[in-house]
PDB file of C-alpha atoms in Angstrom:
ATOM      1  CA  MET A   1    -132.833  64.846  29.284  1.00 37.00           C
ATOM      2  CA  ASP A   2    -130.912  63.036  32.344  1.00 40.00           C
ATOM      3  CA  GLY A   3    -128.268  61.277  30.419  1.00 41.00           C
ATOM      4  CA  GLU A   4    -130.552  58.272  29.748  1.00 43.00           C
ATOM      5  CA  ASN A   5    -132.009  56.802  26.389  1.00 41.00           C
ATOM      6  CA  HIS A   6    -135.504  58.082  25.966  1.00 44.00           C
ATOM      7  CA  CYS A   7    -136.400  56.878  22.796  1.00 53.00           C
ATOM      8  CA  ASP A   8    -139.365  55.105  21.439  1.00 45.00           C
ATOM      9  CA  THR A   9    -138.278  53.877  18.355  1.00 40.00           C
ATOM     10  CA  ALA A  10    -134.150  54.112  18.409  1.00 40.00           C
ATOM     11  CA  GLN A  11    -131.213  51.884  18.644  1.00 43.00           C
ATOM     12  CA  LEU A  12    -128.527  52.527  20.757  1.00 47.00           C
ATOM     13  CA  ILE A  13    -125.136  53.335  18.425  1.00 47.00           C
ATOM     14  CA  GLU A  14    -122.021  52.661  20.259  1.00 47.00           C
ATOM     15  CA  ASP A  15    -118.497  53.265  18.864  1.00 47.00           C
ATOM     16  CA  ARG A  16    -116.204  50.235  17.668  1.00 50.00           C
ATOM     17  CA  GLY A  17    -114.398  50.136  21.417  1.00 54.00           C
ATOM     18  CA  GLY A  18    -117.789  49.635  22.933  1.00 56.00           C
ATOM     19  CA  ASP A  19    -117.463  52.894  24.569  1.00 54.00           C
ATOM     20  CA  ARG A  20    -121.151  53.630  25.673  1.00 54.00           C
ATOM     21  CA  ARG A  21    -120.138  57.601  26.180  1.00 53.00           C
ATOM     22  CA  HIS A  22    -121.232  58.398  22.893  1.00 49.00           C
ATOM     23  CA  ARG A  23    -125.093  57.599  22.389  1.00 54.00           C
ATOM     24  CA  SER A  24    -127.700  58.717  19.661  1.00 62.00           C
ATOM     25  CA  CYS A  25    -131.206  58.295  19.400  1.00 68.00           C
ATOM     26  CA  VAL A  26    -131.824  56.745  15.821  1.00 74.00           C
ATOM     27  CA  ASP A  27    -135.759  56.917  14.691  1.00 79.00           C
ATOM     28  CA  VAL A  28    -136.164  54.175  11.892  1.00 85.00           C
ATOM     29  CA  LEU A  29    -139.473  53.806  10.015  1.00 91.00           C
ATOM     30  CA  GLY A  30    -140.482  51.684   7.815  1.00 94.00           C
ATOM     31  CA  LEU A  31    -142.927  53.305   4.992  1.00 95.00           C
ATOM     32  CA  ILE A  32    -146.101  50.681   3.472  1.00 92.00           C
ATOM     33  CA  LEU A  33    -146.389  52.674   0.097  1.00 90.00           C
ATOM     34  CA  GLY A  34    -149.292  51.902  -2.391  1.00 86.00           C
ATOM     35  CA  LYS A  35    -149.001  53.701  -5.745  1.00 83.00           C
ATOM     36  CA  THR A  36    -146.562  56.217  -5.824  1.00 86.00           C
ATOM     37  CA  ASP A  37    -145.476  59.249  -9.102  1.00 85.00           C
ATOM     38  CA  PRO A  38    -141.915  58.167 -10.014  1.00 83.00           C
ATOM     39  CA  PRO A  39    -140.652  59.040 -13.758  1.00 82.00           C
ATOM     40  CA  ALA A  40    -140.879  54.954 -13.542  1.00 83.00           C
ATOM     41  CA  LEU A  41    -144.343  54.129 -13.080  1.00 81.00           C
ATOM     42  CA  ARG A  42    -145.488  57.124 -15.154  1.00 83.00           C
ATOM     43  CA  ARG A  43    -143.091  54.728 -18.102  1.00 85.00           C
ATOM     44  CA  LEU A  44    -144.430  51.708 -17.465  1.00 82.00           C
ATOM     45  CA  GLU A  45    -148.296  52.825 -17.738  1.00 81.00           C
ATOM     46  CA  ARG A  46    -147.213  54.342 -21.293  1.00 84.00           C
ATOM     47  CA  ASP A  47    -146.064  51.335 -22.438  1.00 85.00           C
ATOM     48  CA  LEU A  48    -149.013  49.160 -20.945  1.00 81.00           C
ATOM     49  CA  GLY A  49    -151.188  51.578 -22.908  1.00 83.00           C
ATOM     50  CA  THR A  50    -153.080  52.526 -19.672  1.00 80.00           C
ATOM     51  CA  ALA A  51    -151.820  56.230 -19.361  1.00 79.00           C
ATOM     52  CA  THR A  52    -150.838  59.178 -22.174  1.00 78.00           C
ATOM     53  CA  GLY A  53    -148.305  62.166 -21.880  1.00 75.00           C
ATOM     54  CA  ASP A  54    -146.798  62.408 -18.915  1.00 75.00           C
ATOM     55  CA  ALA A  55    -149.577  63.214 -16.807  1.00 77.00           C
ATOM     56  CA  PRO A  56    -149.817  61.871 -13.044  1.00 78.00           C
ATOM     57  CA  PRO A  57    -150.609  58.140 -12.277  1.00 78.00           C
ATOM     58  CA  THR A  58    -154.294  57.641 -10.740  1.00 77.00           C
ATOM     59  CA  ASN A  59    -154.328  57.403  -7.462  1.00 80.00           C
ATOM     60  CA  ALA A  60    -150.725  57.632  -7.017  1.00 84.00           C
ATOM     61  CA  ALA A  61    -149.017  59.705  -4.019  1.00 88.00           C
ATOM     62  CA  THR A  62    -146.935  61.957  -5.451  1.00 87.00           C
ATOM     63  CA  VAL A  63    -143.372  61.792  -4.207  1.00 88.00           C
ATOM     64  CA  ASP A  64    -143.823  64.893  -2.167  1.00 91.00           C
ATOM     65  CA  ASP A  65    -146.240  63.819  -0.200  1.00 91.00           C
ATOM     66  CA  VAL A  66    -144.699  60.894   0.543  1.00 93.00           C
ATOM     67  CA  ILE A  67    -141.587  62.772   1.975  1.00 93.00           C
ATOM     68  CA  ALA A  68    -143.929  64.751   4.370  1.00 94.00           C
ATOM     69  CA  GLU A  69    -145.856  62.006   5.701  1.00 94.00           C
ATOM     70  CA  ALA A  70    -142.811  59.893   6.189  1.00 94.00           C
ATOM     71  CA  PHE A  71    -141.198  63.019   8.088  1.00 93.00           C
ATOM     72  CA  GLU A  72    -144.693  63.954  10.229  1.00 93.00           C
ATOM     73  CA  ASN A  73    -144.188  60.283  11.479  1.00 93.00           C
ATOM     74  CA  LEU A  74    -140.708  59.104  11.896  1.00 89.00           C
ATOM     75  CA  GLY A  75    -141.521  58.800  15.743  1.00 85.00           C
ATOM     76  CA  ASN A  76    -144.370  56.678  15.282  1.00 87.00           C
ATOM     77  CA  GLY A  77    -142.123  53.571  13.728  1.00 82.00           C
ATOM     78  CA  PRO A  78    -141.239  50.937  13.378  1.00 89.00           C
ATOM     79  CA  THR A  79    -143.936  51.168  10.313  1.00 92.00           C
ATOM     80  CA  HIS A  80    -146.141  53.730   8.536  1.00 94.00           C
ATOM     81  CA  VAL A  81    -149.048  52.844   5.584  1.00 94.00           C
ATOM     82  CA  VAL A  82    -148.713  56.181   3.668  1.00 93.00           C
ATOM     83  CA  GLY A  83    -151.754  57.372   2.327  1.00 90.00           C
ATOM     84  CA  GLU A  84    -155.416  57.350   2.693  1.00 90.00           C
ATOM     85  CA  THR A  85    -156.228  54.991   0.229  1.00 87.00           C
ATOM     86  CA  MET A  86    -153.361  52.476   1.686  1.00 89.00           C
ATOM     87  CA  ARG A  87    -154.695  52.639   4.877  1.00 92.00           C
ATOM     88  CA  ALA A  88    -158.553  51.809   3.679  1.00 92.00           C
ATOM     89  CA  GLY A  89    -156.592  48.803   2.022  1.00 89.00           C
ATOM     90  CA  MET A  90    -154.862  47.783   5.188  1.00 91.00           C
ATOM     91  CA  GLN A  91    -157.973  47.990   7.290  1.00 93.00           C
ATOM     92  CA  MET A  92    -160.047  45.770   4.732  1.00 92.00           C
ATOM     93  CA  LEU A  93    -157.270  43.252   4.247  1.00 92.00           C
ATOM     94  CA  THR A  94    -156.874  42.544   7.889  1.00 92.00           C
ATOM     95  CA  SER A  95    -160.638  41.719   8.157  1.00 95.00           C
ATOM     96  CA  LEU A  96    -159.878  39.293   5.563  1.00 95.00           C
ATOM     97  CA  PRO A  97    -158.764  35.332   6.121  1.00 96.00           C
ATOM     98  CA  ARG A  98    -155.184  35.706   5.351  1.00 95.00           C
ATOM     99  CA  ASN A  99    -155.430  33.633   2.355  1.00 96.00           C
ATOM    100  CA  ASP A 100    -157.871  35.641   1.180  1.00 96.00           C
ATOM    101  CA  ALA A 101    -155.756  38.402   1.506  1.00 94.00           C
ATOM    102  CA  ALA A 102    -152.460  36.701  -0.199  1.00 94.00           C
ATOM    103  CA  GLN A 103    -154.436  35.848  -3.076  1.00 95.00           C
ATOM    104  CA  LEU A 104    -155.974  39.381  -3.576  1.00 92.00           C
ATOM    105  CA  MET A 105    -152.912  40.489  -3.520  1.00 88.00           C
ATOM    106  CA  MET A 106    -151.595  38.745  -6.093  1.00 91.00           C
ATOM    107  CA  ALA A 107    -154.214  39.216  -8.269  1.00 91.00           C
ATOM    108  CA  ALA A 108    -153.524  43.360  -7.577  1.00 85.00           C
ATOM    109  CA  SER A 109    -150.347  43.049  -8.439  1.00 82.00           C
ATOM    110  CA  ALA A 110    -150.492  41.223 -11.754  1.00 84.00           C
ATOM    111  CA  ALA A 111    -153.076  43.073 -12.678  1.00 81.00           C
ATOM    112  CA  SER A 112    -150.996  46.420 -12.096  1.00 73.00           C
ATOM    113  CA  MET A 113    -147.864  44.670 -13.906  1.00 69.00           C
ATOM    114  CA  GLY A 114    -149.944  43.407 -16.841  1.00 65.00           C
ATOM    115  CA  PRO A 115    -150.516  40.165 -18.591  1.00 60.00           C
ATOM    116  CA  GLY A 116    -147.397  37.659 -17.905  1.00 57.00           C
ATOM    117  CA  LYS A 117    -145.230  40.169 -15.696  1.00 52.00           C
ATOM    118  CA  ASN A 118    -146.415  38.662 -12.873  1.00 47.00           C
TER     119      ASN A 118
END
């Protein structure tokens, strides 16, 4: 590089004195996640009676898959939708009027948490 800051998704970091000699590029990526497979979700689904044992939740992304996809897309920020299922869902949601999309998301959230947990 020629000394210029060429990062697309970067912030210029300056030391406390405002000395611009110490520049670094920092890639920032916000992940939009769907259903993932942490231990807490397995406990929740067992508590709700929608799962038994310690089997992975249905249609849940593994932690390893989320991490791999995040690193593969680190330079493609500022946000990334993780997983084919979520990308298809986002495409469907963006085709709806805003109020309909919000109502659908609220209903799906309430259904996933069980009765009285919304």
